[in-house]
Amino acid sequence: MTYSTAYALTAEQIIRKAEQAAYYAGDDGSSLARIIIVDQQGRKLMRQFSLLRKDVIENGQQTGQQNLLVMFSRPTDIKGTVFRVEKSNNIEQDDNRWLYLPGLDLVKRIAASDKRTSFVGSHFFYEDVSGRSTLLDNFELLDSSGENYLIKATPKQPESVEFSHYTVQIHKQNFIPVTIDYYNQDNKHYRRVEAIQIETLQNHPTVTRSKVSDLISGGYTLMEFRNVQYDIGLPDSLFSERSLRYPPSQWFK
């Protein structure tokens, strides 16, 4: 029996399940990732990094808070760059984000106003990497007749983002967001995020290949994940300010 036939879910319930499936599978996890950036002229750039993620759990329950650590290994000019996120579960408190630039030996705090800007030159935004909090938007279920739910999201603080709204298609069986389409203030469709390949790993549906397209310029970025592992027992101490300058290399395999 599917969720669609068992009972009708609200837009908020569907979105919470999608957030759980996309960003909170297992209590922690690690993976290797490669991004290929293709500009409007077809020129390509590649970047490779490792990612560690751990949920904050209190009294056996997920709090919605999450820690994230990303370390770049290729190409040489960005090797050793580290991105750290403390994800909040409070709409009044934005996520904390830092970027360590080894060439400058500089820790740069990513301002809240920059969270929807390019992540290391790609078409992904900083906010895409850790996930946009579902607390920031209002949701409306537009269609549930096909294999995907179609939901419209409108920001609660429109002055804080570049889009007027977005629509997301969420698979009814695994609740993975399949496509997210963004529209600007002129209702022009300008950006798409797609899950191109989904695999079931350790019983968790996992996006192993995704794509973000700039529909105005024609450029896009592919992101591919491998060696994905869940519930590996990452210690809390990994996600510290010290790990920006001294990343825990034994966990970045």
JSON list of C-alpha atoms in Angstrom, two decimals:
[
{"chain": "A", "resi": 1, "resn": "MET", "atom": "CA", "xyz": [0.00, 0.00, 0.00]},
{"chain": "A", "resi": 2, "resn": "THR", "atom": "CA", "xyz": [1.42, 3.40, -0.94]},
{"chain": "A", "resi": 3, "resn": "TYR", "atom": "CA", "xyz": [1.10, 6.57, 1.08]},
{"chain": "A", "resi": 4, "resn": "SER", "atom": "CA", "xyz": [-1.13, 7.97, -1.65]},
{"chain": "A", "resi": 5, "resn": "THR", "atom": "CA", "xyz": [-3.65, 5.17, -1.21]},
{"chain": "A", "resi": 6, "resn": "ALA", "atom": "CA", "xyz": [-3.30, 4.77, 2.55]},
{"chain": "A", "resi": 7, "resn": "TYR", "atom": "CA", "xyz": [-4.24, 8.34, 3.46]},
{"chain": "A", "resi": 8, "resn": "ALA", "atom": "CA", "xyz": [-3.92, 11.84, 2.13]},
{"chain": "A", "resi": 9, "resn": "LEU", "atom": "CA", "xyz": [-0.83, 13.67, 3.26]},
{"chain": "A", "resi": 10, "resn": "THR", "atom": "CA", "xyz": [-0.75, 17.44, 3.64]},
{"chain": "A", "resi": 11, "resn": "ALA", "atom": "CA", "xyz": [1.81, 19.52, 1.77]},
{"chain": "A", "resi": 12, "resn": "GLU", "atom": "CA", "xyz": [3.70, 20.10, 5.02]},
{"chain": "A", "resi": 13, "resn": "GLN", "atom": "CA", "xyz": [3.80, 16.37, 5.82]},
{"chain": "A", "resi": 14, "resn": "ILE", "atom": "CA", "xyz": [5.12, 15.57, 2.34]},
{"chain": "A", "resi": 15, "resn": "ILE", "atom": "CA", "xyz": [7.78, 18.26, 2.55]},
{"chain": "A", "resi": 16, "resn": "ARG", "atom": "CA", "xyz": [8.95, 17.04, 5.98]},
{"chain": "A", "resi": 17, "resn": "LYS", "atom": "CA", "xyz": [9.28, 13.50, 4.63]},
{"chain": "A", "resi": 18, "resn": "ALA", "atom": "CA", "xyz": [11.20, 14.80, 1.61]},
{"chain": "A", "resi": 19, "resn": "GLU", "atom": "CA", "xyz": [13.56, 16.79, 3.83]},
{"chain": "A", "resi": 20, "resn": "GLN", "atom": "CA", "xyz": [14.15, 13.69, 5.95]},
{"chain": "A", "resi": 21, "resn": "ALA", "atom": "CA", "xyz": [14.85, 11.51, 2.89]},
{"chain": "A", "resi": 22, "resn": "ALA", "atom": "CA", "xyz": [17.13, 14.01, 1.18]},
{"chain": "A", "resi": 23, "resn": "TYR", "atom": "CA", "xyz": [19.18, 15.36, 4.09]},
{"chain": "A", "resi": 24, "resn": "TYR", "atom": "CA", "xyz": [18.67, 13.28, 7.26]},
{"chain": "A", "resi": 25, "resn": "ALA", "atom": "CA", "xyz": [19.03, 9.62, 6.20]},
{"chain": "A", "resi": 26, "resn": "GLY", "atom": "CA", "xyz": [20.78, 7.74, 9.00]},
{"chain": "A", "resi": 27, "resn": "ASP", "atom": "CA", "xyz": [22.26, 9.51, 12.02]},
{"chain": "A", "resi": 28, "resn": "ASP", "atom": "CA", "xyz": [25.43, 10.43, 10.15]},
{"chain": "A", "resi": 29, "resn": "GLY", "atom": "CA", "xyz": [27.18, 9.73, 6.89]},
{"chain": "A", "resi": 30, "resn": "SER", "atom": "CA", "xyz": [30.12, 10.25, 4.57]},
{"chain": "A", "resi": 31, "resn": "SER", "atom": "CA", "xyz": [30.66, 10.33, 0.83]},
{"chain": "A", "resi": 32, "resn": "LEU", "atom": "CA", "xyz": [33.02, 11.37, -1.93]},
{"chain": "A", "resi": 33, "resn": "ALA", "atom": "CA", "xyz": [31.72, 13.83, -4.48]},
{"chain": "A", "resi": 34, "resn": "ARG", "atom": "CA", "xyz": [32.77, 15.23, -7.82]},
{"chain": "A", "resi": 35, "resn": "ILE", "atom": "CA", "xyz": [31.25, 18.27, -9.45]},
{"chain": "A", "resi": 36, "resn": "ILE", "atom": "CA", "xyz": [31.63, 19.15, -13.11]},
{"chain": "A", "resi": 37, "resn": "ILE", "atom": "CA", "xyz": [30.89, 22.78, -13.93]},
{"chain": "A", "resi": 38, "resn": "VAL", "atom": "CA", "xyz": [29.92, 23.52, -17.53]},
{"chain": "A", "resi": 39, "resn": "ASP", "atom": "CA", "xyz": [29.58, 27.15, -18.55]},
{"chain": "A", "resi": 40, "resn": "GLN", "atom": "CA", "xyz": [27.41, 28.56, -21.34]},
{"chain": "A", "resi": 41, "resn": "GLN", "atom": "CA", "xyz": [30.25, 28.05, -23.82]},
{"chain": "A", "resi": 42, "resn": "GLY", "atom": "CA", "xyz": [30.70, 24.39, -22.93]},
{"chain": "A", "resi": 43, "resn": "ARG", "atom": "CA", "xyz": [33.94, 24.86, -20.99]},
{"chain": "A", "resi": 44, "resn": "LYS", "atom": "CA", "xyz": [34.33, 22.44, -18.08]},
{"chain": "A", "resi": 45, "resn": "LEU", "atom": "CA", "xyz": [35.84, 22.61, -14.61]},
{"chain": "A", "resi": 46, "resn": "MET", "atom": "CA", "xyz": [36.04, 19.72, -12.15]},
{"chain": "A", "resi": 47, "resn": "ARG", "atom": "CA", "xyz": [36.15, 19.83, -8.37]},
{"chain": "A", "resi": 48, "resn": "GLN", "atom": "CA", "xyz": [36.35, 16.89, -5.97]},
{"chain": "A", "resi": 49, "resn": "PHE", "atom": "CA", "xyz": [35.57, 16.80, -2.28]},
{"chain": "A", "resi": 50, "resn": "SER", "atom": "CA", "xyz": [34.68, 14.59, 0.68]},
{"chain": "A", "resi": 51, "resn": "LEU", "atom": "CA", "xyz": [31.66, 15.22, 2.85]},
{"chain": "A", "resi": 52, "resn": "LEU", "atom": "CA", "xyz": [30.89, 14.33, 6.47]},
{"chain": "A", "resi": 53, "resn": "ARG", "atom": "CA", "xyz": [27.47, 14.89, 8.03]},
{"chain": "A", "resi": 54, "resn": "LYS", "atom": "CA", "xyz": [26.04, 14.28, 11.50]},
{"chain": "A", "resi": 55, "resn": "ASP", "atom": "CA", "xyz": [22.59, 14.98, 12.90]},
{"chain": "A", "resi": 56, "resn": "VAL", "atom": "CA", "xyz": [22.15, 16.50, 16.37]},
{"chain": "A", "resi": 57, "resn": "ILE", "atom": "CA", "xyz": [20.12, 14.03, 18.43]},
{"chain": "A", "resi": 58, "resn": "GLU", "atom": "CA", "xyz": [18.63, 14.73, 21.84]},
{"chain": "A", "resi": 59, "resn": "ASN", "atom": "CA", "xyz": [16.81, 12.13, 23.95]},
{"chain": "A", "resi": 60, "resn": "GLY", "atom": "CA", "xyz": [16.93, 9.75, 21.01]},
{"chain": "A", "resi": 61, "resn": "GLN", "atom": "CA", "xyz": [15.17, 12.17, 18.68]},
{"chain": "A", "resi": 62, "resn": "GLN", "atom": "CA", "xyz": [16.49, 14.18, 15.75]},
{"chain": "A", "resi": 63, "resn": "THR", "atom": "CA", "xyz": [16.36, 17.89, 16.51]},
{"chain": "A", "resi": 64, "resn": "GLY", "atom": "CA", "xyz": [16.62, 19.13, 12.94]},
{"chain": "A", "resi": 65, "resn": "GLN", "atom": "CA", "xyz": [20.04, 20.57, 13.73]},
{"chain": "A", "resi": 66, "resn": "GLN", "atom": "CA", "xyz": [22.90, 19.14, 11.71]},
{"chain": "A", "resi": 67, "resn": "ASN", "atom": "CA", "xyz": [26.66, 19.53, 11.31]},
{"chain": "A", "resi": 68, "resn": "LEU", "atom": "CA", "xyz": [28.38, 19.32, 7.95]},
{"chain": "A", "resi": 69, "resn": "LEU", "atom": "CA", "xyz": [32.04, 19.32, 6.94]},
{"chain": "A", "resi": 70, "resn": "VAL", "atom": "CA", "xyz": [33.29, 19.40, 3.33]},
{"chain": "A", "resi": 71, "resn": "MET", "atom": "CA", "xyz": [36.97, 19.18, 2.34]},
{"chain": "A", "resi": 72, "resn": "PHE", "atom": "CA", "xyz": [38.18, 19.73, -1.23]},
{"chain": "A", "resi": 73, "resn": "SER", "atom": "CA", "xyz": [40.95, 17.51, -2.63]},
{"chain": "A", "resi": 74, "resn": "ARG", "atom": "CA", "xyz": [41.04, 18.58, -6.31]},
{"chain": "A", "resi": 75, "resn": "PRO", "atom": "CA", "xyz": [42.08, 20.58, -8.23]},
{"chain": "A", "resi": 76, "resn": "THR", "atom": "CA", "xyz": [45.34, 21.73, -6.67]},
{"chain": "A", "resi": 77, "resn": "ASP", "atom": "CA", "xyz": [44.38, 25.38, -6.42]},
{"chain": "A", "resi": 78, "resn": "ILE", "atom": "CA", "xyz": [41.52, 24.65, -4.01]},
{"chain": "A", "resi": 79, "resn": "LYS", "atom": "CA", "xyz": [42.93, 21.54, -2.30]},
{"chain": "A", "resi": 80, "resn": "GLY", "atom": "CA", "xyz": [42.53, 21.87, 1.47]},
{"chain": "A", "resi": 81, "resn": "THR", "atom": "CA", "xyz": [39.60, 24.28, 1.23]},
{"chain": "A", "resi": 82, "resn": "VAL", "atom": "CA", "xyz": [37.08, 23.34, 3.93]},
{"chain": "A", "resi": 83, "resn": "PHE", "atom": "CA", "xyz": [33.40, 24.29, 4.18]},
{"chain": "A", "resi": 84, "resn": "ARG", "atom": "CA", "xyz": [31.63, 23.90, 7.53]},
{"chain": "A", "resi": 85, "resn": "VAL", "atom": "CA", "xyz": [27.92, 24.26, 8.33]},
{"chain": "A", "resi": 86, "resn": "GLU", "atom": "CA", "xyz": [25.95, 24.31, 11.57]},
{"chain": "A", "resi": 87, "resn": "LYS", "atom": "CA", "xyz": [22.38, 23.85, 10.44]},
{"chain": "A", "resi": 88, "resn": "SER", "atom": "CA", "xyz": [19.74, 25.47, 12.66]},
{"chain": "A", "resi": 89, "resn": "ASN", "atom": "CA", "xyz": [16.20, 24.29, 13.37]},
{"chain": "A", "resi": 90, "resn": "ASN", "atom": "CA", "xyz": [15.05, 27.80, 14.31]},
{"chain": "A", "resi": 91, "resn": "ILE", "atom": "CA", "xyz": [13.56, 30.14, 11.71]},
{"chain": "A", "resi": 92, "resn": "GLU", "atom": "CA", "xyz": [14.84, 33.10, 13.75]},
{"chain": "A", "resi": 93, "resn": "GLN", "atom": "CA", "xyz": [18.41, 31.83, 13.57]},
{"chain": "A", "resi": 94, "resn": "ASP", "atom": "CA", "xyz": [20.11, 31.30, 10.23]},
{"chain": "A", "resi": 95, "resn": "ASP", "atom": "CA", "xyz": [22.49, 28.44, 9.59]},
{"chain": "A", "resi": 96, "resn": "ASN", "atom": "CA", "xyz": [26.15, 29.16, 10.41]},
{"chain": "A", "resi": 97, "resn": "ARG", "atom": "CA", "xyz": [28.55, 28.67, 7.48]},
{"chain": "A", "resi": 98, "resn": "TRP", "atom": "CA", "xyz": [32.32, 29.06, 7.26]},
{"chain": "A", "resi": 99, "resn": "LEU", "atom": "CA", "xyz": [34.86, 28.58, 4.48]},
{"chain": "A", "resi": 100, "resn": "TYR", "atom": "CA", "xyz": [38.56, 28.00, 5.14]},
{"chain": "A", "resi": 101, "resn": "LEU", "atom": "CA", "xyz": [40.88, 29.18, 2.36]},
{"chain": "A", "resi": 102, "resn": "PRO", "atom": "CA", "xyz": [44.30, 27.51, 2.87]},
{"chain": "A", "resi": 103, "resn": "GLY", "atom": "CA", "xyz": [46.13, 29.77, 0.39]},
{"chain": "A", "resi": 104, "resn": "LEU", "atom": "CA", "xyz": [45.29, 32.76, 2.58]},
{"chain": "A", "resi": 105, "resn": "ASP", "atom": "CA", "xyz": [45.11, 30.81, 5.85]},
{"chain": "A", "resi": 106, "resn": "LEU", "atom": "CA", "xyz": [41.78, 32.58, 6.24]},
{"chain": "A", "resi": 107, "resn": "VAL", "atom": "CA", "xyz": [38.49, 31.47, 7.80]},
{"chain": "A", "resi": 108, "resn": "LYS", "atom": "CA", "xyz": [35.68, 33.34, 6.06]},
{"chain": "A", "resi": 109, "resn": "ARG", "atom": "CA", "xyz": [32.20, 33.41, 7.51]},
{"chain": "A", "resi": 110, "resn": "ILE", "atom": "CA", "xyz": [29.51, 33.07, 4.85]},
{"chain": "A", "resi": 111, "resn": "ALA", "atom": "CA", "xyz": [26.95, 35.78, 5.52]},
{"chain": "A", "resi": 112, "resn": "ALA", "atom": "CA", "xyz": [23.28, 34.85, 5.57]},
{"chain": "A", "resi": 113, "resn": "SER", "atom": "CA", "xyz": [22.80, 37.16, 2.59]},
{"chain": "A", "resi": 114, "resn": "ASP", "atom": "CA", "xyz": [25.29, 35.04, 0.60]},
{"chain": "A", "resi": 115, "resn": "LYS", "atom": "CA", "xyz": [23.72, 31.64, 1.24]},
{"chain": "A", "resi": 116, "resn": "ARG", "atom": "CA", "xyz": [22.08, 31.70, -2.18]},
{"chain": "A", "resi": 117, "resn": "THR", "atom": "CA", "xyz": [25.28, 32.49, -4.07]},
{"chain": "A", "resi": 118, "resn": "SER", "atom": "CA", "xyz": [27.60, 30.15, -5.96]},
{"chain": "A", "resi": 119, "resn": "PHE", "atom": "CA", "xyz": [29.19, 27.29, -4.06]},
{"chain": "A", "resi": 120, "resn": "VAL", "atom": "CA", "xyz": [32.89, 27.32, -5.12]},
{"chain": "A", "resi": 121, "resn": "GLY", "atom": "CA", "xyz": [32.11, 28.57, -8.62]},
{"chain": "A", "resi": 122, "resn": "SER", "atom": "CA", "xyz": [29.42, 25.99, -9.39]},
{"chain": "A", "resi": 123, "resn": "HIS", "atom": "CA", "xyz": [25.73, 26.45, -10.17]},
{"chain": "A", "resi": 124, "resn": "PHE", "atom": "CA", "xyz": [24.90, 24.97, -6.74]},
{"chain": "A", "resi": 125, "resn": "PHE", "atom": "CA", "xyz": [24.31, 27.50, -3.99]},
{"chain": "A", "resi": 126, "resn": "TYR", "atom": "CA", "xyz": [25.72, 27.21, -0.47]},
{"chain": "A", "resi": 127, "resn": "GLU", "atom": "CA", "xyz": [22.17, 26.59, 0.68]},
{"chain": "A", "resi": 128, "resn": "ASP", "atom": "CA", "xyz": [21.74, 23.68, -1.77]},
{"chain": "A", "resi": 129, "resn": "VAL", "atom": "CA", "xyz": [24.60, 21.76, -0.15]},
{"chain": "A", "resi": 130, "resn": "SER", "atom": "CA", "xyz": [23.13, 21.64, 3.35]},
{"chain": "A", "resi": 131, "resn": "GLY", "atom": "CA", "xyz": [19.50, 22.01, 2.27]},
{"chain": "A", "resi": 132, "resn": "ARG", "atom": "CA", "xyz": [17.03, 24.84, 2.59]},
{"chain": "A", "resi": 133, "resn": "SER", "atom": "CA", "xyz": [15.07, 24.63, 5.84]},
{"chain": "A", "resi": 134, "resn": "THR", "atom": "CA", "xyz": [11.42, 23.78, 5.33]},
{"chain": "A", "resi": 135, "resn": "LEU", "atom": "CA", "xyz": [10.64, 26.31, 8.08]},
{"chain": "A", "resi": 136, "resn": "LEU", "atom": "CA", "xyz": [11.46, 29.14, 5.65]},
{"chain": "A", "resi": 137, "resn": "ASP", "atom": "CA", "xyz": [8.62, 28.57, 3.19]},
{"chain": "A", "resi": 138, "resn": "ASN", "atom": "CA", "xyz": [4.87, 28.09, 2.97]},
{"chain": "A", "resi": 139, "resn": "PHE", "atom": "CA", "xyz": [3.71, 25.07, 0.98]},
{"chain": "A", "resi": 140, "resn": "GLU", "atom": "CA", "xyz": [0.72, 24.23, -1.17]},
{"chain": "A", "resi": 141, "resn": "LEU", "atom": "CA", "xyz": [-0.05, 20.82, -2.68]},
{"chain": "A", "resi": 142, "resn": "LEU", "atom": "CA", "xyz": [-0.89, 21.42, -6.36]},
{"chain": "A", "resi": 143, "resn": "ASP", "atom": "CA", "xyz": [-1.22, 17.89, -7.70]},
{"chain": "A", "resi": 144, "resn": "SER", "atom": "CA", "xyz": [-1.06, 14.33, -6.39]},
{"chain": "A", "resi": 145, "resn": "SER", "atom": "CA", "xyz": [-2.48, 12.44, -9.36]},
{"chain": "A", "resi": 146, "resn": "GLY", "atom": "CA", "xyz": [0.78, 11.05, -10.84]},
{"chain": "A", "resi": 147, "resn": "GLU", "atom": "CA", "xyz": [3.80, 9.22, -9.46]},
{"chain": "A", "resi": 148, "resn": "ASN", "atom": "CA", "xyz": [5.07, 12.45, -7.91]},
{"chain": "A", "resi": 149, "resn": "TYR", "atom": "CA", "xyz": [3.55, 15.03, -5.60]},
{"chain": "A", "resi": 150, "resn": "LEU", "atom": "CA", "xyz": [3.73, 18.55, -7.03]},
{"chain": "A", "resi": 151, "resn": "ILE", "atom": "CA", "xyz": [4.12, 21.23, -4.35]},
{"chain": "A", "resi": 152, "resn": "LYS", "atom": "CA", "xyz": [4.47, 24.99, -4.62]},
{"chain": "A", "resi": 153, "resn": "ALA", "atom": "CA", "xyz": [6.67, 26.78, -2.08]},
{"chain": "A", "resi": 154, "resn": "THR", "atom": "CA", "xyz": [6.51, 30.50, -1.31]},
{"chain": "A", "resi": 155, "resn": "PRO", "atom": "CA", "xyz": [9.14, 32.13, 0.92]},
{"chain": "A", "resi": 156, "resn": "LYS", "atom": "CA", "xyz": [7.97, 33.55, 4.26]},
{"chain": "A", "resi": 157, "resn": "GLN", "atom": "CA", "xyz": [10.64, 36.27, 3.91]},
{"chain": "A", "resi": 158, "resn": "PRO", "atom": "CA", "xyz": [10.62, 37.09, 0.17]},
{"chain": "A", "resi": 159, "resn": "GLU", "atom": "CA", "xyz": [13.12, 39.91, 0.61]},
{"chain": "A", "resi": 160, "resn": "SER", "atom": "CA", "xyz": [15.77, 37.37, 1.65]},
{"chain": "A", "resi": 161, "resn": "VAL", "atom": "CA", "xyz": [15.81, 35.31, -1.56]},
{"chain": "A", "resi": 162, "resn": "GLU", "atom": "CA", "xyz": [16.09, 35.85, -5.31]},
{"chain": "A", "resi": 163, "resn": "PHE", "atom": "CA", "xyz": [13.05, 33.71, -6.22]},
{"chain": "A", "resi": 164, "resn": "SER", "atom": "CA", "xyz": [9.34, 34.48, -5.96]},
{"chain": "A", "resi": 165, "resn": "HIS", "atom": "CA", "xyz": [8.43, 30.80, -5.58]},
{"chain": "A", "resi": 166, "resn": "TYR", "atom": "CA", "xyz": [9.51, 27.32, -6.57]},
{"chain": "A", "resi": 167, "resn": "THR", "atom": "CA", "xyz": [7.76, 24.07, -7.36]},
{"chain": "A", "resi": 168, "resn": "VAL", "atom": "CA", "xyz": [9.06, 20.68, -6.29]},
{"chain": "A", "resi": 169, "resn": "GLN", "atom": "CA", "xyz": [8.12, 17.23, -7.53]},
{"chain": "A", "resi": 170, "resn": "ILE", "atom": "CA", "xyz": [8.52, 14.59, -4.82]},
{"chain": "A", "resi": 171, "resn": "HIS", "atom": "CA", "xyz": [8.43, 10.87, -5.58]},
{"chain": "A", "resi": 172, "resn": "LYS", "atom": "CA", "xyz": [5.52, 9.21, -3.79]},
{"chain": "A", "resi": 173, "resn": "GLN", "atom": "CA", "xyz": [7.40, 6.01, -2.95]},
{"chain": "A", "resi": 174, "resn": "ASN", "atom": "CA", "xyz": [10.72, 7.25, -1.60]},
{"chain": "A", "resi": 175, "resn": "PHE", "atom": "CA", "xyz": [9.96, 10.96, -1.01]},
{"chain": "A", "resi": 176, "resn": "ILE", "atom": "CA", "xyz": [13.11, 12.07, -2.82]},
{"chain": "A", "resi": 177, "resn": "PRO", "atom": "CA", "xyz": [12.68, 15.50, -4.47]},
{"chain": "A", "resi": 178, "resn": "VAL", "atom": "CA", "xyz": [12.98, 14.70, -8.17]},
{"chain": "A", "resi": 179, "resn": "THR", "atom": "CA", "xyz": [12.96, 18.21, -9.63]},
{"chain": "A", "resi": 180, "resn": "ILE", "atom": "CA", "xyz": [12.88, 21.70, -8.15]},
{"chain": "A", "resi": 181, "resn": "ASP", "atom": "CA", "xyz": [11.99, 24.58, -10.48]},
{"chain": "A", "resi": 182, "resn": "TYR", "atom": "CA", "xyz": [12.62, 28.18, -9.45]},
{"chain": "A", "resi": 183, "resn": "TYR", "atom": "CA", "xyz": [10.77, 31.24, -10.74]},
{"chain": "A", "resi": 184, "resn": "ASN", "atom": "CA", "xyz": [11.85, 34.86, -10.44]},
{"chain": "A", "resi": 185, "resn": "GLN", "atom": "CA", "xyz": [9.80, 37.95, -9.66]},
{"chain": "A", "resi": 186, "resn": "ASP", "atom": "CA", "xyz": [8.63, 38.08, -13.31]},
{"chain": "A", "resi": 187, "resn": "ASN", "atom": "CA", "xyz": [7.42, 34.49, -13.01]},
{"chain": "A", "resi": 188, "resn": "LYS", "atom": "CA", "xyz": [10.21, 33.41, -15.36]},
{"chain": "A", "resi": 189, "resn": "HIS", "atom": "CA", "xyz": [11.50, 29.87, -14.91]},
{"chain": "A", "resi": 190, "resn": "TYR", "atom": "CA", "xyz": [15.24, 30.46, -14.45]},
{"chain": "A", "resi": 191, "resn": "ARG", "atom": "CA", "xyz": [16.72, 27.55, -12.45]},
{"chain": "A", "resi": 192, "resn": "ARG", "atom": "CA", "xyz": [16.21, 23.78, -12.16]},
{"chain": "A", "resi": 193, "resn": "VAL", "atom": "CA", "xyz": [17.63, 21.23, -9.71]},
{"chain": "A", "resi": 194, "resn": "GLU", "atom": "CA", "xyz": [17.25, 17.58, -10.75]},
{"chain": "A", "resi": 195, "resn": "ALA", "atom": "CA", "xyz": [17.93, 14.19, -9.16]},
{"chain": "A", "resi": 196, "resn": "ILE", "atom": "CA", "xyz": [19.27, 12.26, -12.16]},
{"chain": "A", "resi": 197, "resn": "GLN", "atom": "CA", "xyz": [20.18, 8.99, -10.46]},
{"chain": "A", "resi": 198, "resn": "ILE", "atom": "CA", "xyz": [18.74, 7.51, -7.26]},
{"chain": "A", "resi": 199, "resn": "GLU", "atom": "CA", "xyz": [20.08, 4.33, -5.64]},
{"chain": "A", "resi": 200, "resn": "THR", "atom": "CA", "xyz": [19.05, 2.51, -2.48]},
{"chain": "A", "resi": 201, "resn": "LEU", "atom": "CA", "xyz": [22.09, 2.31, -0.19]},
{"chain": "A", "resi": 202, "resn": "GLN", "atom": "CA", "xyz": [21.86, 0.74, 3.29]},
{"chain": "A", "resi": 203, "resn": "ASN", "atom": "CA", "xyz": [18.07, 0.88, 2.84]},
{"chain": "A", "resi": 204, "resn": "HIS", "atom": "CA", "xyz": [18.14, 4.63, 2.25]},
{"chain": "A", "resi": 205, "resn": "PRO", "atom": "CA", "xyz": [17.09, 6.08, -1.13]},
{"chain": "A", "resi": 206, "resn": "THR", "atom": "CA", "xyz": [20.09, 8.19, -2.09]},
{"chain": "A", "resi": 207, "resn": "VAL", "atom": "CA", "xyz": [20.65, 10.72, -4.85]},
{"chain": "A", "resi": 208, "resn": "THR", "atom": "CA", "xyz": [23.98, 9.70, -6.39]},
{"chain": "A", "resi": 209, "resn": "ARG", "atom": "CA", "xyz": [23.83, 12.04, -9.39]},
{"chain": "A", "resi": 210, "resn": "SER", "atom": "CA", "xyz": [22.21, 15.47, -9.55]},
{"chain": "A", "resi": 211, "resn": "LYS", "atom": "CA", "xyz": [22.22, 18.49, -11.81]},
{"chain": "A", "resi": 212, "resn": "VAL", "atom": "CA", "xyz": [21.61, 22.20, -11.40]},
{"chain": "A", "resi": 213, "resn": "SER", "atom": "CA", "xyz": [20.86, 24.20, -14.55]},
{"chain": "A", "resi": 214, "resn": "ASP", "atom": "CA", "xyz": [20.95, 27.95, -15.08]},
{"chain": "A", "resi": 215, "resn": "LEU", "atom": "CA", "xyz": [18.15, 28.23, -17.62]},
{"chain": "A", "resi": 216, "resn": "ILE", "atom": "CA", "xyz": [19.10, 31.83, -18.47]},
{"chain": "A", "resi": 217, "resn": "SER", "atom": "CA", "xyz": [22.79, 31.33, -19.33]},
{"chain": "A", "resi": 218, "resn": "GLY", "atom": "CA", "xyz": [22.60, 27.67, -20.36]},
{"chain": "A", "resi": 219, "resn": "GLY", "atom": "CA", "xyz": [25.35, 26.63, -17.94]},
{"chain": "A", "resi": 220, "resn": "TYR", "atom": "CA", "xyz": [24.97, 23.72, -15.55]},
{"chain": "A", "resi": 221, "resn": "THR", "atom": "CA", "xyz": [26.75, 21.70, -12.87]},
{"chain": "A", "resi": 222, "resn": "LEU", "atom": "CA", "xyz": [26.67, 17.94, -12.36]},
{"chain": "A", "resi": 223, "resn": "MET", "atom": "CA", "xyz": [27.32, 16.47, -8.90]},
{"chain": "A", "resi": 224, "resn": "GLU", "atom": "CA", "xyz": [28.14, 12.77, -8.50]},
{"chain": "A", "resi": 225, "resn": "PHE", "atom": "CA", "xyz": [28.46, 10.88, -5.21]},
{"chain": "A", "resi": 226, "resn": "ARG", "atom": "CA", "xyz": [30.29, 7.60, -4.52]},
{"chain": "A", "resi": 227, "resn": "ASN", "atom": "CA", "xyz": [31.39, 5.60, -1.47]},
{"chain": "A", "resi": 228, "resn": "VAL", "atom": "CA", "xyz": [28.25, 6.75, 0.33]},
{"chain": "A", "resi": 229, "resn": "GLN", "atom": "CA", "xyz": [28.04, 5.35, 3.86]},
{"chain": "A", "resi": 230, "resn": "TYR", "atom": "CA", "xyz": [25.50, 5.87, 6.64]},
{"chain": "A", "resi": 231, "resn": "ASP", "atom": "CA", "xyz": [25.69, 5.41, 10.43]},
{"chain": "A", "resi": 232, "resn": "ILE", "atom": "CA", "xyz": [29.47, 5.24, 10.68]},
{"chain": "A", "resi": 233, "resn": "GLY", "atom": "CA", "xyz": [29.72, 6.66, 14.21]},
{"chain": "A", "resi": 234, "resn": "LEU", "atom": "CA", "xyz": [31.26, 10.07, 13.54]},
{"chain": "A", "resi": 235, "resn": "PRO", "atom": "CA", "xyz": [32.29, 11.78, 16.81]},
{"chain": "A", "resi": 236, "resn": "ASP", "atom": "CA", "xyz": [30.80, 15.20, 17.61]},
{"chain": "A", "resi": 237, "resn": "SER", "atom": "CA", "xyz": [34.33, 16.60, 18.03]},
{"chain": "A", "resi": 238, "resn": "LEU", "atom": "CA", "xyz": [34.92, 16.44, 14.26]},
{"chain": "A", "resi": 239, "resn": "PHE", "atom": "CA", "xyz": [32.59, 19.35, 13.65]},
{"chain": "A", "resi": 240, "resn": "SER", "atom": "CA", "xyz": [34.59, 22.06, 15.33]},
{"chain": "A", "resi": 241, "resn": "GLU", "atom": "CA", "xyz": [36.31, 25.31, 14.39]},
{"chain": "A", "resi": 242, "resn": "ARG", "atom": "CA", "xyz": [39.64, 23.48, 14.64]},
{"chain": "A", "resi": 243, "resn": "SER", "atom": "CA", "xyz": [38.60, 21.10, 11.84]},
{"chain": "A", "resi": 244, "resn": "LEU", "atom": "CA", "xyz": [38.54, 23.99, 9.38]},
{"chain": "A", "resi": 245, "resn": "ARG", "atom": "CA", "xyz": [42.33, 24.42, 9.58]},
{"chain": "A", "resi": 246, "resn": "TYR", "atom": "CA", "xyz": [43.10, 20.86, 10.66]},
{"chain": "A", "resi": 247, "resn": "PRO", "atom": "CA", "xyz": [40.51, 18.64, 8.94]},
{"chain": "A", "resi": 248, "resn": "PRO", "atom": "CA", "xyz": [40.21, 15.08, 10.30]},
{"chain": "A", "resi": 249, "resn": "SER", "atom": "CA", "xyz": [41.92, 13.38, 7.36]},
{"chain": "A", "resi": 250, "resn": "GLN", "atom": "CA", "xyz": [41.33, 9.86, 8.75]},
{"chain": "A", "resi": 251, "resn": "TRP", "atom": "CA", "xyz": [37.59, 10.35, 8.14]},
{"chain": "A", "resi": 252, "resn": "PHE", "atom": "CA", "xyz": [37.99, 11.94, 4.72]},
{"chain": "A", "resi": 253, "resn": "LYS", "atom": "CA", "xyz": [38.68, 8.81, 2.66]}
]
